[in-house]
Short mmCIF file of C-alpha atoms and ligand atoms in Angstrom, two decimals:
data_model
loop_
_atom_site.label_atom_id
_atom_site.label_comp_id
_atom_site.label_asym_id
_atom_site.label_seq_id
_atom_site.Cartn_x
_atom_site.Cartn_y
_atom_site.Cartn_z
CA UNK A 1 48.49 122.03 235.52
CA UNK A 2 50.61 119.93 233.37
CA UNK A 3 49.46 116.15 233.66
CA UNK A 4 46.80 114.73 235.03
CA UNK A 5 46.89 111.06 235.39
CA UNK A 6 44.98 108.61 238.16
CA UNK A 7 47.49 107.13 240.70
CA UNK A 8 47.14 107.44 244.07
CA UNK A 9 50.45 108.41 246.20
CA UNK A 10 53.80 108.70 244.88
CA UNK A 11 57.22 107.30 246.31
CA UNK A 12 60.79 107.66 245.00
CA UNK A 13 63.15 105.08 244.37
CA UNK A 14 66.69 104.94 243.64
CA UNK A 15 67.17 103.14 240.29
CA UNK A 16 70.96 102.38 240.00
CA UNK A 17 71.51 101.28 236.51
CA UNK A 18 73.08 98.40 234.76
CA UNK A 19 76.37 98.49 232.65
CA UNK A 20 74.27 97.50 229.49
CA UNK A 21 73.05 101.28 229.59
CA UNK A 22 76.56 102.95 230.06
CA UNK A 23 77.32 105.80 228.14
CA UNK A 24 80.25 107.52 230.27
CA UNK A 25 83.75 106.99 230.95
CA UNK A 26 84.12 103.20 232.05
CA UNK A 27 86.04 102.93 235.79
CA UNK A 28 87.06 100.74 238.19
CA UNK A 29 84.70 102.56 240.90
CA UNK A 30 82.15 101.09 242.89
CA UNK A 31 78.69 102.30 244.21
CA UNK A 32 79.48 101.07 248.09
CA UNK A 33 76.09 101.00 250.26
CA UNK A 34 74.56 100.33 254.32
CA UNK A 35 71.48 100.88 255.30
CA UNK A 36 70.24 101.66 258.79
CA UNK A 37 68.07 103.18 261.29
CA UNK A 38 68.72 106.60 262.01
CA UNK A 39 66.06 109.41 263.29
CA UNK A 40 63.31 106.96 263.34
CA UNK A 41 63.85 106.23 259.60
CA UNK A 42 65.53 104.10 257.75
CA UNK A 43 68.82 105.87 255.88
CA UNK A 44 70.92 104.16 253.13
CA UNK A 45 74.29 105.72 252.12
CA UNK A 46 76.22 105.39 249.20
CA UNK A 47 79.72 106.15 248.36
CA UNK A 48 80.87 105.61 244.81
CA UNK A 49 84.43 104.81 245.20
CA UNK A 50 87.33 102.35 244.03
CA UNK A 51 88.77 101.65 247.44
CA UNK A 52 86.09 99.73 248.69
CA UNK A 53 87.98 100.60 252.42
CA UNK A 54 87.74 104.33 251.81
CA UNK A 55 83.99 103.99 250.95
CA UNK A 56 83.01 102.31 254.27
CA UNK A 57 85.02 104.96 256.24
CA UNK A 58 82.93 108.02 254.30
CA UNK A 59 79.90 106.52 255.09
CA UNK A 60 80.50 105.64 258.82
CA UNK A 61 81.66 109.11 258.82
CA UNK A 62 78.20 109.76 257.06
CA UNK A 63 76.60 108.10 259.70
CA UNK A 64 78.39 109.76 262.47
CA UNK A 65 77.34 112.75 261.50
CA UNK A 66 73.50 112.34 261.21
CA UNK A 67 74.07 110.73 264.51
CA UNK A 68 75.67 113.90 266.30
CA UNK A 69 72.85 115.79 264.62
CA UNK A 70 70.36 113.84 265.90
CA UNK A 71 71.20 114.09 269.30
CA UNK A 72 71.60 118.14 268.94
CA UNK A 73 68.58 119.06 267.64
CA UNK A 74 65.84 116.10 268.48
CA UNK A 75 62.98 117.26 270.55
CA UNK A 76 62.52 113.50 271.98
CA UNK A 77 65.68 112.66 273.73
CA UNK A 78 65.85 114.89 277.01
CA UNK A 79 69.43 115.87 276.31
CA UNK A 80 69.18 117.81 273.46
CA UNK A 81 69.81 121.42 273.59
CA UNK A 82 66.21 121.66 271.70
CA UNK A 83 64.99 119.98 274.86
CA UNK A 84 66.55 122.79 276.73
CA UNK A 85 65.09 125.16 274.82
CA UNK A 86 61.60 123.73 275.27
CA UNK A 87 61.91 122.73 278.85
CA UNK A 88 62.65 126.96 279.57
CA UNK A 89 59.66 127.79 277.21
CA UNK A 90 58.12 131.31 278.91
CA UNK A 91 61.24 130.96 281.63
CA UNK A 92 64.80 131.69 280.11
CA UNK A 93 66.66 132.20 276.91
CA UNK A 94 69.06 129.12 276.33
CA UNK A 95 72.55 129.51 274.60
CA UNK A 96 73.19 127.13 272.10
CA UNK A 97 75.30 125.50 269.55
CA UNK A 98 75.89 128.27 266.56
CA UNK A 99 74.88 125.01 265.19
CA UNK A 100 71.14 124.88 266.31
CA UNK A 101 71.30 128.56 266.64
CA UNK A 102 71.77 128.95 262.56
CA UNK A 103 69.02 125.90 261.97
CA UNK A 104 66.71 127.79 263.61
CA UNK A 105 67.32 131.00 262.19
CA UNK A 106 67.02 129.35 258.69
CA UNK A 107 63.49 127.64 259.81
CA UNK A 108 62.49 131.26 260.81
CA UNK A 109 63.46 132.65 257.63
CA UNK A 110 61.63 129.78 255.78
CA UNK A 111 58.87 130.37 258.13
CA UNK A 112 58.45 134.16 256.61
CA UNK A 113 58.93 133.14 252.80
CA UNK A 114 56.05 130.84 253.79
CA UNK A 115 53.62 132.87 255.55
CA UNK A 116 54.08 130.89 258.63
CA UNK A 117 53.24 127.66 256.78
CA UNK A 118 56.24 125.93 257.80
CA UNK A 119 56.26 127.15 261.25
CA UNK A 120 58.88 124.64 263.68
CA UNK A 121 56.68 125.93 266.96
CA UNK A 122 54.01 123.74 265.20
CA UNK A 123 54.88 121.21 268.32
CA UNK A 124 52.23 122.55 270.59
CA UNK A 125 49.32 121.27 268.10
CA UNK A 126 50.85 117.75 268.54
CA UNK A 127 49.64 118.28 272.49
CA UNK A 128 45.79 117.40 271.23
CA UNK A 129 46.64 115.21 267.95
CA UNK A 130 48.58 112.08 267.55
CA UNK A 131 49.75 110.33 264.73
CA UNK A 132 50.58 106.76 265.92
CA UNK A 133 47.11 104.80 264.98
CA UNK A 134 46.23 106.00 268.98
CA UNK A 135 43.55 108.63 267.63
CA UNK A 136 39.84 107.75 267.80
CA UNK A 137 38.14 110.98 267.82
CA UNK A 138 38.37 114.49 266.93
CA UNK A 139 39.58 116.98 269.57
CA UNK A 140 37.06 119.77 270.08
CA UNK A 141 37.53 123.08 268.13
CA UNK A 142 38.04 124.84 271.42
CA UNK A 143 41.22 122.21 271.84
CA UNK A 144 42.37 123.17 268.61
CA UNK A 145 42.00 126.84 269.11
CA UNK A 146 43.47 126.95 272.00
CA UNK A 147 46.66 124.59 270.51
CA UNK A 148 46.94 127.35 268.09
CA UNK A 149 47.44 130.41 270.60
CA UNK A 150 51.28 128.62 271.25
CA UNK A 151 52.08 128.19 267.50
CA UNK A 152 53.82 131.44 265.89
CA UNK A 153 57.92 131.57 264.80
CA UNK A 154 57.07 135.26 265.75
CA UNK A 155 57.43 134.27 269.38
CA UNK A 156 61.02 132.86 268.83
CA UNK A 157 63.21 134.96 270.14
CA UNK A 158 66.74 134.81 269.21
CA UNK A 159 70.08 136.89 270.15
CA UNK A 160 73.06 136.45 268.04
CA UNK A 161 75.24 137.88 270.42
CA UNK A 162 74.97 135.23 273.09
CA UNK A 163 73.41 132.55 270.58
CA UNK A 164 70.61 132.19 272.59
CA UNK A 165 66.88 130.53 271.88
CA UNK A 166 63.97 132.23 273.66
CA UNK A 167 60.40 131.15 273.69
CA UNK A 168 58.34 133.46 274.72
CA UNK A 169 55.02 131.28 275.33
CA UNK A 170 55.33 128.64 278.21
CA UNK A 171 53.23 126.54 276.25
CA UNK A 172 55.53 126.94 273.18
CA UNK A 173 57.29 124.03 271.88
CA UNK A 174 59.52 123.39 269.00
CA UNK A 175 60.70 120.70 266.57
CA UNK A 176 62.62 119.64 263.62
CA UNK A 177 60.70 117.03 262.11
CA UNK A 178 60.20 118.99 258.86
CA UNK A 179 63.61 120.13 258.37
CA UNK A 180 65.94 118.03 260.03
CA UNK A 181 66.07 114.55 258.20
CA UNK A 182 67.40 116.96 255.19
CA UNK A 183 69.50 119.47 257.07
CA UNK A 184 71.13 115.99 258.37
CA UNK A 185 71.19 114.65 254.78
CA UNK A 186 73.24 117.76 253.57
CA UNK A 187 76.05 117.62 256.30
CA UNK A 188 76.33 113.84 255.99
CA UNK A 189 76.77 114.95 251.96
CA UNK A 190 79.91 117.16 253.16
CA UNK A 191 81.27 115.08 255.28
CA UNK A 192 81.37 112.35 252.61
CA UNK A 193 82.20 114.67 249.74
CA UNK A 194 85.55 116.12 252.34
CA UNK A 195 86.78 112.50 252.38
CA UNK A 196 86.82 112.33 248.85
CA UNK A 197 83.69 110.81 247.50
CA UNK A 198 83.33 112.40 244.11
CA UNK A 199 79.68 110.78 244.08
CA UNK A 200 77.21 109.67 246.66
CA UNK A 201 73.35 108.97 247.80
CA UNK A 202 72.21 109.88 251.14
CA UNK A 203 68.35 108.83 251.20
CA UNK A 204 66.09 108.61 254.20
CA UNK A 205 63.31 106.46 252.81
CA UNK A 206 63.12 107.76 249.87
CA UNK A 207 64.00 112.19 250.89
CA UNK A 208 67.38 111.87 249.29
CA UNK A 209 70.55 113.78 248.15
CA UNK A 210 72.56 112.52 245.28
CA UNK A 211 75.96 114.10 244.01
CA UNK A 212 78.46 113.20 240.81
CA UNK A 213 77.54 110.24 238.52
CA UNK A 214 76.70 106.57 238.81
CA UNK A 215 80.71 104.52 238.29
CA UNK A 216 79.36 104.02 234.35
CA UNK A 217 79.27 107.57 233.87
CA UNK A 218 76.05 108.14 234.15
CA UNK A 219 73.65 110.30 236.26
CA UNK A 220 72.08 109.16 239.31
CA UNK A 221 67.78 108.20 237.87
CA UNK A 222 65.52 108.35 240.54
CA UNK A 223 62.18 106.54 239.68
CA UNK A 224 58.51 107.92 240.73
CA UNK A 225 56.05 104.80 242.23
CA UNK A 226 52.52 105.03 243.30
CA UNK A 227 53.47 102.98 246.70
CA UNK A 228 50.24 100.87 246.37
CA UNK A 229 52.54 99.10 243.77
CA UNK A 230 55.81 100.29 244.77
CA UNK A 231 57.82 98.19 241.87
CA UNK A 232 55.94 99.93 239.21
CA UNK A 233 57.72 102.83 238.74
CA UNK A 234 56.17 104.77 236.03
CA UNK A 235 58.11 107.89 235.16
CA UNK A 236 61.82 109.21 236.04
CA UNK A 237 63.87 111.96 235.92
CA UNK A 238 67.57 112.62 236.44
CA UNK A 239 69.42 113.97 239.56
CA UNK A 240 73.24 115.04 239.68
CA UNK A 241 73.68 117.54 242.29
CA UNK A 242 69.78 117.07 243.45
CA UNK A 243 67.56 116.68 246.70
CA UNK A 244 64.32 114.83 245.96
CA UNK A 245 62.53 115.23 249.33
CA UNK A 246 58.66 114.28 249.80
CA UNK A 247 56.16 114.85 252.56
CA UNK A 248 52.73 112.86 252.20
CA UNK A 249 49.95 111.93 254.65
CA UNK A 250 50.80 107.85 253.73
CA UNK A 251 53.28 107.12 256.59
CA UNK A 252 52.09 109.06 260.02
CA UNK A 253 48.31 109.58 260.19
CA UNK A 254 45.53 109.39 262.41
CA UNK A 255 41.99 108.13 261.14
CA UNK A 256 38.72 108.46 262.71
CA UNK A 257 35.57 108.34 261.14
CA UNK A 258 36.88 106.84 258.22
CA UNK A 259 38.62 109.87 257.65
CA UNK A 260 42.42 110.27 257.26
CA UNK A 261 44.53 113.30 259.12
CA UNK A 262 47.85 113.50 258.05
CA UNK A 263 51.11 114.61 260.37
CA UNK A 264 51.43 118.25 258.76
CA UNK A 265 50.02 120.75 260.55
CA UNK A 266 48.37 124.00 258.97
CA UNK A 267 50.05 126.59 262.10
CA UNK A 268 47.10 128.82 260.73
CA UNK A 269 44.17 126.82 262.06
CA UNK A 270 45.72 124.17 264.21
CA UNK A 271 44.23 121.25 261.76
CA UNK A 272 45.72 118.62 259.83
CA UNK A 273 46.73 120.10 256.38
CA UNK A 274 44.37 118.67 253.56
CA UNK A 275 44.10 119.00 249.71
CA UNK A 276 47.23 117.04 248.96
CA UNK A 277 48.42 113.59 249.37
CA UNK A 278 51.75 114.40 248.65
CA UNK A 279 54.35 117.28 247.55
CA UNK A 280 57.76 116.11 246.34
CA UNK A 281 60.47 118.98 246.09
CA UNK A 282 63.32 119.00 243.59
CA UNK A 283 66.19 121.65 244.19
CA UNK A 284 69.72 121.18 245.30
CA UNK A 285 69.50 121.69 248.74
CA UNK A 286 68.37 119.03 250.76
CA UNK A 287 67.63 121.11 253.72
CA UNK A 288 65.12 123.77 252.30
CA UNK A 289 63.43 120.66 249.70
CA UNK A 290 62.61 119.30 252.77
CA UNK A 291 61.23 122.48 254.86
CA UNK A 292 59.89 123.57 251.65
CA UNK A 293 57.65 120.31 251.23
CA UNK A 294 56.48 120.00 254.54
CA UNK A 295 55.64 124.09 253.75
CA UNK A 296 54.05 123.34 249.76
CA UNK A 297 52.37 120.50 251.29
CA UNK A 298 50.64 122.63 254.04
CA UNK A 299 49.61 125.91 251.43
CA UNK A 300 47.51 123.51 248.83
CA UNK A 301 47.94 122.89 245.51
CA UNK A 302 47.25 126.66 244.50
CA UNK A 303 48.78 128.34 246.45
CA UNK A 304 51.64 125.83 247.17
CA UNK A 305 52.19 125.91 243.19
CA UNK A 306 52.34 129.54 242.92
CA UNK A 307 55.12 130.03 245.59
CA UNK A 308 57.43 126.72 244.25
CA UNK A 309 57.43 128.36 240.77
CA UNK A 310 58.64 131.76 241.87
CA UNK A 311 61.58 130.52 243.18
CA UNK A 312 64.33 129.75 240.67
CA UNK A 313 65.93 126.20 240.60
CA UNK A 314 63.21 124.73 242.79
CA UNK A 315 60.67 122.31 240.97
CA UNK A 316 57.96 120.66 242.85
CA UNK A 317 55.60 117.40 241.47
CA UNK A 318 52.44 117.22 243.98
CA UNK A 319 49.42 114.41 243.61
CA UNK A 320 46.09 116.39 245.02
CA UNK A 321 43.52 114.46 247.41
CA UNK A 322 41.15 113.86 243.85
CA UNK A 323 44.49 112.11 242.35
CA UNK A 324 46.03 114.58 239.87
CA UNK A 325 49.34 114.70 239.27
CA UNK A 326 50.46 118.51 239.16
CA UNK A 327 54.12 119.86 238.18
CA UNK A 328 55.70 123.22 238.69
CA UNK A 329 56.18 124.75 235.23
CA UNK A 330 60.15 123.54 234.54
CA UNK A 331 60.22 120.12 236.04
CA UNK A 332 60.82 117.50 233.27
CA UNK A 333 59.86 114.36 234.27
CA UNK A 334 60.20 110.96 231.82
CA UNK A 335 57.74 108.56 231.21
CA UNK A 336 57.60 105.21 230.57
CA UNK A 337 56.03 104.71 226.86
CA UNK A 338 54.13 101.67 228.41
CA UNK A 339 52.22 103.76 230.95
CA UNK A 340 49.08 105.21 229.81
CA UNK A 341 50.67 108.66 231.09
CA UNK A 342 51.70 111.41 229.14
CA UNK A 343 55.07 110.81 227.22
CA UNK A 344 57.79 113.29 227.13
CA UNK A 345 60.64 110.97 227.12
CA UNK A 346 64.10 113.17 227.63
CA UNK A 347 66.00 112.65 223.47
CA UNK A 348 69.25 112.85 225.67
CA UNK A 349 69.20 110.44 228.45
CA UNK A 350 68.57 106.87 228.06
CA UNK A 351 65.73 105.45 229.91
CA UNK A 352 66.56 103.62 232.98
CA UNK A 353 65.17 100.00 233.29
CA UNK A 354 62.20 99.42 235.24
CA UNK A 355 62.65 97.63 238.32
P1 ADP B 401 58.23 113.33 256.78
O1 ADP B 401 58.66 113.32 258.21
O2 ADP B 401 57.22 112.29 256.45
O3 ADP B 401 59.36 113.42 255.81
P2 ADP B 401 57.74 116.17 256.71
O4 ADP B 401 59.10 116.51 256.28
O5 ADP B 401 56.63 116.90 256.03
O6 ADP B 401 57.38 114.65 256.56
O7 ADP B 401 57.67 116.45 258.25
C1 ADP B 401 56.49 116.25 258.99
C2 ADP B 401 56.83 116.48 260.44
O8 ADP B 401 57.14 117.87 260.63
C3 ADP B 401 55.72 116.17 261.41
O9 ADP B 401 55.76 114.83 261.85
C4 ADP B 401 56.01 117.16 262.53
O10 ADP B 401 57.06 116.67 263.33
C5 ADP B 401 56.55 118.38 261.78
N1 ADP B 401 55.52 119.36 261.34
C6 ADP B 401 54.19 119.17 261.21
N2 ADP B 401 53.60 120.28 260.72
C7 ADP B 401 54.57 121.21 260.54
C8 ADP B 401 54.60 122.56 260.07
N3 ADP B 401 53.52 123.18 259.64
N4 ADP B 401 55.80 123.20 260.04
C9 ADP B 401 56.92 122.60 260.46
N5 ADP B 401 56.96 121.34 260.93
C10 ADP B 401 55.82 120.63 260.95
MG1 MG B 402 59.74 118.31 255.40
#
């Protein structure tokens, strides 16, 4: 436990700096940006470029591409081939895209480096809970325990040969909600980067990828806020080459008796997951910060922190439900000097402005 400071959620924010702090090579390039709705969230793209033309093209190319995943792998619109795959839950195995068939075989392996804490059959708890403000009482434990019987990645059968997706359990269900706003943020990356975008944002409100520098030179700053005040951000770090992805109970909950239950489900007891209010992930892969979150956020602060620092290059920052700030042992965040947090302002990177 390395800081401990009072602040109730946290959010990250893009801070693009000013020329006044540029330190790198000066250029004629341009951070180019659009913002929209895509997945149910709202996405903003940017392509650093100095053909303002060859900018928009990458990121409608971007936005393609999140687009064709979308309609792949969501378990809401009927089409999908996930549909398929839920719709012959118990019945059939259904061949899919190599596509979908390699997501899910990355969720399963995620699933096992987990202990089943990220767990993408978690769909059939979302049978007895909803997260949409409908909620006004608790289901009954026998509800939840029998929600839970239909959760288990074990029962996901898959066959390489004919790329097929079998779920054993007619009740099963799965869905991407905890890995696919990042898998889609890495391919729309790619696609981007293949167009010849040297540098780039793709953020879905606020689970982002960055790559290269900003046009002065310098790296890409991504601010931490407590979203009560969102504008105050009060510490920072640097991200070249970085996905900062974050799953909290502050956007999709249900509350009843004054009580808050956030969207994550614990695939262990059926229940909302509780001890954190939030669990950002830092690593380069957009993808598994995001899976890994949802996962962190799901295990607890102990346990959570235990697994984040024994893999290499992934750092993790988590606020517990009593408001402490924990970090995983090399995540170096900056502070403001004017917060009353600790200080460990970086000697070689210039503090970004406030917003
Ligand atoms: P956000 O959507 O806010 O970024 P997450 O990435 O943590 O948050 O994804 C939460 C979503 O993932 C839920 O809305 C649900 O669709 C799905 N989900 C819930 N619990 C689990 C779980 N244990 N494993 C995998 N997916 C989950
Ligand atoms: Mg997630």
């Amino acid at each position: 436990m390395l800081h401990r400071v009072s602040l109730l959620f946290i959010v990250c924010l893009l801070l693009m700096q000013g020329n006044t702090f540029a330190q790198g090579a000066p250029s004629s390039a341009k951070a180019h940006k659009k913002v929209l709705l895509l997945m149910g969230t709202r996405f903003e793209l940017v392509a650093v470029a100095e053909s303002e033309q060859l900018a928009n093209k990458a990121i409608d190319a971007g936005i393609n591409e999140i687009k064709r995943i979308e309609a792949l792998i969501s378990e809401w619109q009927p089409t999908s081939q996930t549909s398929a795959i839920n719709r012959a839950a118990g019945s059939m195995p259904v061949s899919v895209d190599p596509e979908l068939y390699d997501l899910i075989f990355r969720s399963i392996k995620i699933s096992k480096l987990t202990g089943g804490a990220f767990d993408i059959s978690f769909a059939a708890a979302y049978n007895i809970w909803k997260f949409d403000g409908s909620m006004t009482k608790m289901p009954s434990p026998e509800e939840v325990a029998a929600s839970v019987k239909h959760i288990g990645y074990e029962h996901i059968i898959l066959d390489p040969k004919n790329h097929s997706v079998f779920l054993e359990d007619p009740e099963m269900r799965i869905g991407f909600g905890a890995i696919g706003k990042g898998y889609a943020a890495n391919r729309a990356r790619d696609v981007m980067r293949k167009m010849g975008i040297k540098a780039g944002i793709v953020n879905a409100a606020g689970d982002m990828i960055t790559w290269g520098k900003q046009p002065d030179g310098q790296p890409w700053y991504v601010g931490i806020a407590d979203p009560a005040e969102k504008d105050k951000v009060f510490s920072w770090l640097t991200a070249s080459e970085t996905a900062i992805v974050t799953s909290g109970d502050y956007e999709k909950y249900a509350e009843i008796d004054g009580k808050r239950y956030g969207h994550i489900i614990d695939p262990r007891t059926g229940y909302p997951a509780t001890g954190l209010k939030s669990v950002t992930i830092i690593c380069p892969d957009a993808e598994l910060a995001d899976a890994l979150a949802t996962a962190t956020f799901v295990l607890g602060p102990e346990e959570g922190m235990y697994l984040i620092n024994q893999l290499k290059g992934v750092e993790c920052l988590m606020i517990t439900d009593k408001n402490e700030m924990l970090t995983s042992d090399n995540l170096h965040l900056h502070f403001y000097q004017n917060k009353k947090s600790p200080s460990s302002t970086s000697k070689t990177a210039k503090a970004p402005k406030q917003p």
